[in-house]
PDB file of C-alpha atoms in Angstrom:
ATOM      1  CA  MET A   1      15.795  46.143  72.758  1.00  0.00           C
ATOM      2  CA  ALA A   2      16.474  48.109  69.576  1.00  0.00           C
ATOM      3  CA  MET A   3      17.220  46.728  66.116  1.00  0.00           C
ATOM      4  CA  ASN A   4      19.514  49.058  64.207  1.00  0.00           C
ATOM      5  CA  ASP A   5      19.681  47.978  60.572  1.00  0.00           C
ATOM      6  CA  PRO A   6      16.840  49.890  58.883  1.00  0.00           C
ATOM      7  CA  GLN A   7      17.732  49.046  55.287  1.00  0.00           C
ATOM      8  CA  ARG A   8      17.789  45.331  56.031  1.00  0.00           C
ATOM      9  CA  TYR A   9      14.698  45.482  58.228  1.00  0.00           C
ATOM     10  CA  TYR A  10      12.776  47.466  55.606  1.00  0.00           C
ATOM     11  CA  ARG A  11      13.163  44.619  53.101  1.00  0.00           C
ATOM     12  CA  TYR A  12      11.081  42.401  55.376  1.00  0.00           C
ATOM     13  CA  GLY A  13       8.508  44.954  56.533  1.00  0.00           C
ATOM     14  CA  GLU A  14       5.870  43.698  54.129  1.00  0.00           C
ATOM     15  CA  ALA A  15       5.845  40.274  55.804  1.00  0.00           C
ATOM     16  CA  ALA A  16       4.682  41.702  59.137  1.00  0.00           C
ATOM     17  CA  GLY A  17       2.499  44.246  57.360  1.00  0.00           C
ATOM     18  CA  GLN A  18       0.441  41.558  55.658  1.00  0.00           C
ATOM     19  CA  ILE A  19      -0.610  40.083  58.989  1.00  0.00           C
ATOM     20  CA  VAL A  20      -1.426  43.529  60.397  1.00  0.00           C
ATOM     21  CA  ARG A  21      -3.667  44.295  57.396  1.00  0.00           C
ATOM     22  CA  GLU A  22      -5.535  41.046  57.992  1.00  0.00           C
ATOM     23  CA  ILE A  23      -6.012  41.382  61.726  1.00  0.00           C
ATOM     24  CA  LEU A  24      -6.846  45.068  62.214  1.00  0.00           C
ATOM     25  CA  PRO A  25     -10.291  44.788  60.566  1.00  0.00           C
ATOM     26  CA  GLU A  26     -10.986  41.756  62.767  1.00  0.00           C
ATOM     27  CA  MET A  27     -10.242  43.885  65.856  1.00  0.00           C
ATOM     28  CA  LYS A  28     -12.077  47.034  64.747  1.00  0.00           C
ATOM     29  CA  GLU A  29     -15.423  46.131  66.354  1.00  0.00           C
ATOM     30  CA  HIS A  30     -13.702  46.287  69.748  1.00  0.00           C
ATOM     31  CA  MET A  31     -12.388  49.834  69.152  1.00  0.00           C
ATOM     32  CA  THR A  32     -14.103  53.158  69.708  1.00  0.00           C
ATOM     33  CA  ASP A  33     -14.328  55.723  66.894  1.00  0.00           C
ATOM     34  CA  TRP A  34     -13.348  59.294  67.741  1.00  0.00           C
ATOM     35  CA  ASP A  35     -14.219  62.429  65.763  1.00  0.00           C
ATOM     36  CA  GLU A  36     -10.528  63.335  65.894  1.00  0.00           C
ATOM     37  CA  GLU A  37      -8.032  60.522  66.235  1.00  0.00           C
ATOM     38  CA  TYR A  38      -4.593  61.241  67.705  1.00  0.00           C
ATOM     39  CA  VAL A  39      -2.531  58.069  67.514  1.00  0.00           C
ATOM     40  CA  LEU A  40       0.842  56.800  68.756  1.00  0.00           C
ATOM     41  CA  ASP A  41       2.518  53.755  67.202  1.00  0.00           C
ATOM     42  CA  VAL A  42       5.024  52.215  69.637  1.00  0.00           C
ATOM     43  CA  GLY A  43       7.876  50.265  68.053  1.00  0.00           C
ATOM     44  CA  CYS A  44       7.327  51.485  64.497  1.00  0.00           C
ATOM     45  CA  ALA A  45      10.871  50.550  63.319  1.00  0.00           C
ATOM     46  CA  THR A  46      11.308  51.844  59.746  1.00  0.00           C
ATOM     47  CA  GLY A  47       7.761  53.217  59.682  1.00  0.00           C
ATOM     48  CA  ILE A  48       6.631  50.995  56.815  1.00  0.00           C
ATOM     49  CA  ASN A  49       3.751  49.445  58.754  1.00  0.00           C
ATOM     50  CA  THR A  50       2.719  52.798  60.217  1.00  0.00           C
ATOM     51  CA  SER A  51       2.729  54.416  56.784  1.00  0.00           C
ATOM     52  CA  ARG A  52       1.071  51.652  54.776  1.00  0.00           C
ATOM     53  CA  ASN A  53      -1.357  50.157  57.253  1.00  0.00           C
ATOM     54  CA  LEU A  54      -2.197  52.545  60.099  1.00  0.00           C
ATOM     55  CA  THR A  55      -2.759  55.507  57.776  1.00  0.00           C
ATOM     56  CA  ALA A  56      -5.097  53.346  55.667  1.00  0.00           C
ATOM     57  CA  PHE A  57      -6.909  52.009  58.724  1.00  0.00           C
ATOM     58  CA  LEU A  58      -7.344  55.504  60.228  1.00  0.00           C
ATOM     59  CA  PRO A  59      -7.099  57.811  57.202  1.00  0.00           C
ATOM     60  CA  ASN A  60      -8.031  60.998  59.078  1.00  0.00           C
ATOM     61  CA  ALA A  61      -5.835  60.413  62.128  1.00  0.00           C
ATOM     62  CA  THR A  62      -2.781  62.363  63.162  1.00  0.00           C
ATOM     63  CA  ILE A  63      -0.152  59.693  63.839  1.00  0.00           C
ATOM     64  CA  ILE A  64       3.220  59.681  65.567  1.00  0.00           C
ATOM     65  CA  GLY A  65       5.443  56.668  64.956  1.00  0.00           C
ATOM     66  CA  SER A  66       7.974  55.990  67.708  1.00  0.00           C
ATOM     67  CA  ASP A  67      10.879  53.639  68.213  1.00  0.00           C
ATOM     68  CA  LEU A  68      13.803  53.139  70.566  1.00  0.00           C
ATOM     69  CA  SER A  69      16.296  53.098  67.673  1.00  0.00           C
ATOM     70  CA  GLU A  70      17.598  56.421  66.386  1.00  0.00           C
ATOM     71  CA  GLN A  71      18.640  54.760  63.120  1.00  0.00           C
ATOM     72  CA  MET A  72      15.140  53.404  62.525  1.00  0.00           C
ATOM     73  CA  ILE A  73      13.526  56.772  63.227  1.00  0.00           C
ATOM     74  CA  GLU A  74      15.902  58.666  60.949  1.00  0.00           C
ATOM     75  CA  PHE A  75      15.037  56.221  58.164  1.00  0.00           C
ATOM     76  CA  ALA A  76      11.304  56.576  58.875  1.00  0.00           C
ATOM     77  CA  LYS A  77      11.507  60.385  58.871  1.00  0.00           C
ATOM     78  CA  LYS A  78      13.255  60.452  55.493  1.00  0.00           C
ATOM     79  CA  THR A  79      10.963  57.830  53.943  1.00  0.00           C
ATOM     80  CA  HIS A  80       7.465  58.272  55.334  1.00  0.00           C
ATOM     81  CA  THR A  81       6.918  61.716  56.919  1.00  0.00           C
ATOM     82  CA  THR A  82       3.759  63.583  55.857  1.00  0.00           C
ATOM     83  CA  ASP A  83       1.622  66.371  57.280  1.00  0.00           C
ATOM     84  CA  LYS A  84      -0.329  63.756  59.266  1.00  0.00           C
ATOM     85  CA  LEU A  85       2.487  61.303  60.015  1.00  0.00           C
ATOM     86  CA  THR A  86       5.622  62.155  61.993  1.00  0.00           C
ATOM     87  CA  PHE A  87       8.236  60.140  63.864  1.00  0.00           C
ATOM     88  CA  ARG A  88      10.249  60.441  67.049  1.00  0.00           C
ATOM     89  CA  VAL A  89      12.688  58.427  69.160  1.00  0.00           C
ATOM     90  CA  LEU A  90      10.938  57.106  72.255  1.00  0.00           C
ATOM     91  CA  ASP A  91      11.693  54.563  74.966  1.00  0.00           C
ATOM     92  CA  ILE A  92       8.199  53.655  76.123  1.00  0.00           C
ATOM     93  CA  THR A  93       9.605  52.311  79.412  1.00  0.00           C
ATOM     94  CA  ASP A  94      11.183  55.674  80.290  1.00  0.00           C
ATOM     95  CA  SER A  95       9.053  58.291  82.034  1.00  0.00           C
ATOM     96  CA  SER A  96      10.502  61.072  79.911  1.00  0.00           C
ATOM     97  CA  ALA A  97       9.535  64.736  79.790  1.00  0.00           C
ATOM     98  CA  TRP A  98       7.787  64.107  76.461  1.00  0.00           C
ATOM     99  CA  ILE A  99       5.557  61.436  78.009  1.00  0.00           C
ATOM    100  CA  SER A 100       4.667  63.843  80.829  1.00  0.00           C
ATOM    101  CA  GLN A 101       3.927  66.633  78.324  1.00  0.00           C
ATOM    102  CA  CYS A 102       1.689  64.314  76.273  1.00  0.00           C
ATOM    103  CA  LYS A 103      -0.374  63.016  79.185  1.00  0.00           C
ATOM    104  CA  GLU A 104      -3.908  62.077  78.044  1.00  0.00           C
ATOM    105  CA  LYS A 105      -3.171  63.284  74.506  1.00  0.00           C
ATOM    106  CA  PHE A 106      -3.826  60.130  72.448  1.00  0.00           C
ATOM    107  CA  THR A 107      -7.066  58.424  71.501  1.00  0.00           C
ATOM    108  CA  LYS A 108      -5.272  55.211  70.535  1.00  0.00           C
ATOM    109  CA  VAL A 109      -1.851  53.654  71.076  1.00  0.00           C
ATOM    110  CA  PHE A 110      -0.909  50.816  68.726  1.00  0.00           C
ATOM    111  CA  SER A 111       2.002  48.424  69.048  1.00  0.00           C
ATOM    112  CA  PHE A 112       2.781  45.674  66.544  1.00  0.00           C
ATOM    113  CA  TYR A 113       5.421  42.969  67.108  1.00  0.00           C
ATOM    114  CA  THR A 114       7.033  44.962  69.906  1.00  0.00           C
ATOM    115  CA  MET A 115       5.758  44.209  73.404  1.00  0.00           C
ATOM    116  CA  HIS A 116       7.378  40.751  73.521  1.00  0.00           C
ATOM    117  CA  ARG A 117      10.727  42.565  73.198  1.00  0.00           C
ATOM    118  CA  VAL A 118      10.124  45.011  76.062  1.00  0.00           C
ATOM    119  CA  VAL A 119      12.189  44.250  79.165  1.00  0.00           C
ATOM    120  CA  ASN A 120       9.821  46.047  81.560  1.00  0.00           C
ATOM    121  CA  PRO A 121       6.296  45.672  80.137  1.00  0.00           C
ATOM    122  CA  ARG A 122       4.580  46.950  83.281  1.00  0.00           C
ATOM    123  CA  LYS A 123       6.361  50.303  83.002  1.00  0.00           C
ATOM    124  CA  ALA A 124       5.528  50.449  79.294  1.00  0.00           C
ATOM    125  CA  TYR A 125       1.835  49.856  79.982  1.00  0.00           C
ATOM    126  CA  GLU A 126       1.832  52.431  82.782  1.00  0.00           C
ATOM    127  CA  ASN A 127       3.265  55.037  80.422  1.00  0.00           C
ATOM    128  CA  ILE A 128       0.789  54.098  77.687  1.00  0.00           C
ATOM    129  CA  TYR A 129      -2.073  54.388  80.181  1.00  0.00           C
ATOM    130  CA  ASN A 130      -0.931  57.904  81.062  1.00  0.00           C
ATOM    131  CA  LEU A 131      -0.607  58.885  77.389  1.00  0.00           C
ATOM    132  CA  LEU A 132      -4.187  57.829  76.580  1.00  0.00           C
ATOM    133  CA  LYS A 133      -7.209  60.066  76.941  1.00  0.00           C
ATOM    134  CA  PRO A 134      -9.949  58.666  79.217  1.00  0.00           C
ATOM    135  CA  GLY A 135     -11.801  56.230  76.944  1.00  0.00           C
ATOM    136  CA  GLY A 136      -8.705  55.812  74.765  1.00  0.00           C
ATOM    137  CA  GLU A 137      -7.453  52.385  73.769  1.00  0.00           C
ATOM    138  CA  LEU A 138      -4.308  50.312  73.538  1.00  0.00           C
ATOM    139  CA  ILE A 139      -4.236  47.950  70.554  1.00  0.00           C
ATOM    140  CA  THR A 140      -1.434  45.382  70.324  1.00  0.00           C
ATOM    141  CA  VAL A 141      -0.544  42.467  68.069  1.00  0.00           C
ATOM    142  CA  THR A 142       2.201  40.359  69.620  1.00  0.00           C
ATOM    143  CA  PRO A 143       3.728  37.104  68.355  1.00  0.00           C
ATOM    144  CA  VAL A 144       3.642  34.302  70.905  1.00  0.00           C
ATOM    145  CA  ALA A 145       4.965  31.518  68.654  1.00  0.00           C
ATOM    146  CA  ASN A 146       6.929  31.357  65.418  1.00  0.00           C
ATOM    147  CA  CYS A 147       7.223  28.214  63.296  1.00  0.00           C
ATOM    148  CA  MET A 148      10.925  28.936  62.794  1.00  0.00           C
ATOM    149  CA  GLU A 149      11.492  27.960  66.421  1.00  0.00           C
ATOM    150  CA  CYS A 150      11.451  24.369  65.133  1.00  0.00           C
ATOM    151  CA  ILE A 151      15.119  24.780  64.126  1.00  0.00           C
ATOM    152  CA  LEU A 152      16.296  25.500  67.677  1.00  0.00           C
ATOM    153  CA  PRO A 153      16.411  21.901  69.030  1.00  0.00           C
ATOM    154  CA  TYR A 154      18.486  20.924  65.985  1.00  0.00           C
ATOM    155  CA  LEU A 155      20.943  23.765  66.519  1.00  0.00           C
ATOM    156  CA  ALA A 156      21.155  22.982  70.242  1.00  0.00           C
ATOM    157  CA  LYS A 157      22.314  19.422  69.454  1.00  0.00           C
ATOM    158  CA  MET A 158      25.135  20.488  67.126  1.00  0.00           C
ATOM    159  CA  PRO A 159      28.595  20.301  68.748  1.00  0.00           C
ATOM    160  CA  LYS A 160      29.662  23.756  67.596  1.00  0.00           C
ATOM    161  CA  TYR A 161      26.806  25.292  69.639  1.00  0.00           C
ATOM    162  CA  SER A 162      27.218  23.070  72.702  1.00  0.00           C
ATOM    163  CA  LYS A 163      28.282  26.003  74.881  1.00  0.00           C
ATOM    164  CA  TYR A 164      24.952  27.673  74.107  1.00  0.00           C
ATOM    165  CA  SER A 165      22.738  24.593  73.865  1.00  0.00           C
ATOM    166  CA  GLU A 166      20.723  25.291  77.019  1.00  0.00           C
ATOM    167  CA  GLN A 167      19.937  28.856  75.907  1.00  0.00           C
ATOM    168  CA  LEU A 168      19.021  27.700  72.414  1.00  0.00           C
ATOM    169  CA  ALA A 169      16.737  24.978  73.750  1.00  0.00           C
ATOM    170  CA  LYS A 170      14.848  27.505  75.891  1.00  0.00           C
ATOM    171  CA  MET A 171      14.775  30.346  73.361  1.00  0.00           C
ATOM    172  CA  ASN A 172      11.447  31.605  72.010  1.00  0.00           C
ATOM    173  CA  VAL A 173       9.980  34.883  70.782  1.00  0.00           C
ATOM    174  CA  PHE A 174      10.044  36.572  74.201  1.00  0.00           C
ATOM    175  CA  ILE A 175      12.879  38.521  75.768  1.00  0.00           C
ATOM    176  CA  ASN A 176      11.349  37.492  79.126  1.00  0.00           C
ATOM    177  CA  PRO A 177       9.915  33.982  78.553  1.00  0.00           C
ATOM    178  CA  THR A 178       6.616  33.262  80.290  1.00  0.00           C
ATOM    179  CA  ASP A 179       4.428  30.174  80.525  1.00  0.00           C
ATOM    180  CA  ASP A 180       1.225  32.122  79.826  1.00  0.00           C
ATOM    181  CA  TYR A 181       1.834  35.421  78.063  1.00  0.00           C
ATOM    182  CA  LYS A 182      -1.840  36.140  77.453  1.00  0.00           C
ATOM    183  CA  ASN A 183      -2.972  35.871  81.075  1.00  0.00           C
ATOM    184  CA  SER A 184       0.119  37.529  82.499  1.00  0.00           C
ATOM    185  CA  THR A 185      -0.340  40.468  80.105  1.00  0.00           C
ATOM    186  CA  VAL A 186      -4.048  40.784  80.911  1.00  0.00           C
ATOM    187  CA  ASP A 187      -3.214  40.733  84.638  1.00  0.00           C
ATOM    188  CA  ILE A 188      -0.642  43.531  84.227  1.00  0.00           C
ATOM    189  CA  LEU A 189      -3.027  45.650  82.168  1.00  0.00           C
ATOM    190  CA  LYS A 190      -5.830  45.286  84.705  1.00  0.00           C
ATOM    191  CA  SER A 191      -3.485  46.140  87.570  1.00  0.00           C
ATOM    192  CA  VAL A 192      -2.418  49.306  85.736  1.00  0.00           C
ATOM    193  CA  GLY A 193      -6.078  50.310  85.369  1.00  0.00           C
ATOM    194  CA  PHE A 194      -7.083  49.140  81.892  1.00  0.00           C
ATOM    195  CA  GLU A 195     -10.327  47.401  81.002  1.00  0.00           C
ATOM    196  CA  VAL A 196      -9.415  44.527  78.660  1.00  0.00           C
ATOM    197  CA  LYS A 197     -12.035  44.446  75.903  1.00  0.00           C
ATOM    198  CA  PHE A 198     -10.502  41.757  73.709  1.00  0.00           C
ATOM    199  CA  ALA A 199      -7.597  39.317  74.063  1.00  0.00           C
ATOM    200  CA  GLU A 200      -7.466  36.341  71.719  1.00  0.00           C
ATOM    201  CA  HIS A 201      -4.882  34.204  69.980  1.00  0.00           C
ATOM    202  CA  ALA A 202      -4.970  34.014  66.188  1.00  0.00           C
ATOM    203  CA  ASN A 203      -3.145  31.778  63.733  1.00  0.00           C
ATOM    204  CA  LYS A 204      -1.571  33.844  60.969  1.00  0.00           C
ATOM    205  CA  SER A 205       0.907  33.218  58.176  1.00  0.00           C
ATOM    206  CA  PHE A 206       2.561  34.768  55.166  1.00  0.00           C
ATOM    207  CA  CYS A 207       4.167  33.119  52.152  1.00  0.00           C
ATOM    208  CA  ALA A 208       7.925  33.655  51.956  1.00  0.00           C
ATOM    209  CA  PRO A 209       9.530  33.364  48.507  1.00  0.00           C
ATOM    210  CA  SER A 210      12.438  31.201  49.658  1.00  0.00           C
ATOM    211  CA  ILE A 211      14.087  29.477  52.599  1.00  0.00           C
ATOM    212  CA  ASP A 212      16.832  32.115  52.441  1.00  0.00           C
ATOM    213  CA  TYR A 213      14.188  34.783  53.041  1.00  0.00           C
ATOM    214  CA  LEU A 214      12.749  32.882  56.022  1.00  0.00           C
ATOM    215  CA  VAL A 215      16.122  32.314  57.605  1.00  0.00           C
ATOM    216  CA  GLU A 216      17.392  35.883  57.175  1.00  0.00           C
ATOM    217  CA  PHE A 217      14.132  37.309  58.490  1.00  0.00           C
ATOM    218  CA  TYR A 218      14.300  34.998  61.507  1.00  0.00           C
ATOM    219  CA  GLY A 219      17.899  36.006  62.118  1.00  0.00           C
ATOM    220  CA  LEU A 220      16.823  39.637  62.053  1.00  0.00           C
ATOM    221  CA  VAL A 221      13.903  39.422  64.501  1.00  0.00           C
ATOM    222  CA  SER A 222      14.943  36.558  66.799  1.00  0.00           C
ATOM    223  CA  TYR A 223      17.416  36.499  69.699  1.00  0.00           C
ATOM    224  CA  LEU A 224      19.935  34.241  67.942  1.00  0.00           C
ATOM    225  CA  SER A 225      22.355  37.130  67.503  1.00  0.00           C
ATOM    226  CA  HIS A 226      22.160  37.798  71.261  1.00  0.00           C
ATOM    227  CA  VAL A 227      22.668  34.174  72.275  1.00  0.00           C
ATOM    228  CA  LEU A 228      25.499  33.400  69.848  1.00  0.00           C
ATOM    229  CA  PRO A 229      28.741  35.292  69.134  1.00  0.00           C
ATOM    230  CA  SER A 230      28.819  36.973  65.712  1.00  0.00           C
ATOM    231  CA  ASN A 231      30.820  34.275  63.924  1.00  0.00           C
ATOM    232  CA  LEU A 232      28.557  31.475  65.175  1.00  0.00           C
ATOM    233  CA  PHE A 233      25.447  33.533  64.505  1.00  0.00           C
ATOM    234  CA  GLN A 234      26.286  33.712  60.799  1.00  0.00           C
ATOM    235  CA  GLU A 235      27.042  29.984  60.758  1.00  0.00           C
ATOM    236  CA  SER A 236      23.730  29.272  62.511  1.00  0.00           C
ATOM    237  CA  LEU A 237      21.813  30.886  59.643  1.00  0.00           C
ATOM    238  CA  ILE A 238      23.583  28.627  57.141  1.00  0.00           C
ATOM    239  CA  ASP A 239      22.891  25.629  59.366  1.00  0.00           C
ATOM    240  CA  ALA A 240      19.254  26.675  59.796  1.00  0.00           C
ATOM    241  CA  LYS A 241      18.731  26.581  56.037  1.00  0.00           C
ATOM    242  CA  LYS A 242      20.222  23.074  55.854  1.00  0.00           C
ATOM    243  CA  ILE A 243      18.112  21.904  58.796  1.00  0.00           C
ATOM    244  CA  ILE A 244      14.906  23.114  57.148  1.00  0.00           C
ATOM    245  CA  GLU A 245      15.776  21.554  53.789  1.00  0.00           C
ATOM    246  CA  GLU A 246      16.968  18.214  55.170  1.00  0.00           C
ATOM    247  CA  ASN A 247      14.069  17.758  57.589  1.00  0.00           C
ATOM    248  CA  ASP A 248      11.287  19.318  55.521  1.00  0.00           C
ATOM    249  CA  LEU A 249      10.311  21.487  58.488  1.00  0.00           C
ATOM    250  CA  ILE A 250       8.465  24.340  56.755  1.00  0.00           C
ATOM    251  CA  GLU A 251       5.258  23.799  54.798  1.00  0.00           C
ATOM    252  CA  GLN A 252       5.335  24.786  51.130  1.00  0.00           C
ATOM    253  CA  ALA A 253       2.381  26.530  49.473  1.00  0.00           C
ATOM    254  CA  HIS A 254       1.670  28.909  46.596  1.00  0.00           C
ATOM    255  CA  GLY A 255       5.182  28.529  45.251  1.00  0.00           C
ATOM    256  CA  GLY A 256       6.803  29.559  48.530  1.00  0.00           C
ATOM    257  CA  TYR A 257       7.202  28.671  52.207  1.00  0.00           C
ATOM    258  CA  LEU A 258       4.598  29.376  54.888  1.00  0.00           C
ATOM    259  CA  GLN A 259       5.882  31.403  57.812  1.00  0.00           C
ATOM    260  CA  LYS A 260       3.329  30.577  60.520  1.00  0.00           C
ATOM    261  CA  TYR A 261       2.740  32.595  63.663  1.00  0.00           C
ATOM    262  CA  ILE A 262       0.449  32.549  66.633  1.00  0.00           C
ATOM    263  CA  VAL A 263      -0.254  36.134  67.657  1.00  0.00           C
ATOM    264  CA  LEU A 264      -2.065  37.651  70.606  1.00  0.00           C
ATOM    265  CA  ALA A 265      -4.465  40.361  69.453  1.00  0.00           C
ATOM    266  CA  LEU A 266      -5.475  42.654  72.294  1.00  0.00           C
ATOM    267  CA  VAL A 267      -7.603  45.769  72.843  1.00  0.00           C
ATOM    268  CA  ALA A 268      -7.586  47.463  76.256  1.00  0.00           C
ATOM    269  CA  ARG A 269      -9.467  50.633  77.236  1.00  0.00           C
ATOM    270  CA  LYS A 270      -8.626  53.362  79.716  1.00  0.00           C
ATOM    271  CA  PRO A 271     -11.854  54.030  81.661  1.00  0.00           C
ATOM    272  CA  LYS A 272     -13.542  57.408  81.276  1.00  0.00           C
TER     273      LYS A 272
END
């Protein structure tokens, strides 16, 4: 599922980037160093995380950032392209000619905050497996819980959202909700052929400057806009702010509000 508002999304890229900067060094011991790194970033959006964090983490790598959204990729090309960093539109679930041409080309495939949004993860992992060189690795960081989900039961009980209350009550970060994302993902990866080297949950957070920031960011990355019609979606963001303020739902710290996540950090290797 593509998000198609690059200017708006770019304003919040630093929030996700902070967590990536923290967690990549923690995962590095599970990765293999190559003399020449050729890297694909799946779901790069505006390219801000690819440009700021992946290039710093792998300074000598040649990197391609990819995303399903043409608008995001056009923004990334204009903003972040260098001799070592390029961007292209790519549906990782589509066995395209480009994927066939790039078989066993990459030493690493990264994906941050993307795989929970993929409708057909098995097909995505199959394509990633084919893109990796033998011995190459898939590295993903995927949210499995978001503290902003605490607003959903409150919204579900409001009369104006009664038509959508069941969907709101069940909504979480996943496009395809699962009871055990970690184990189901590990099972898929193993069935595709990967060796899973590392798969652990981690508690992460960033400090948002205001409740408005939290609510708009949540509206941008959550499925509220897909559950609710446009007029109610905008109202739900206003209501979400009131719910947080009236019920003191989000912890305050360092002069701001803590946006807390649980993420699944995972490294999987294609056997040599």
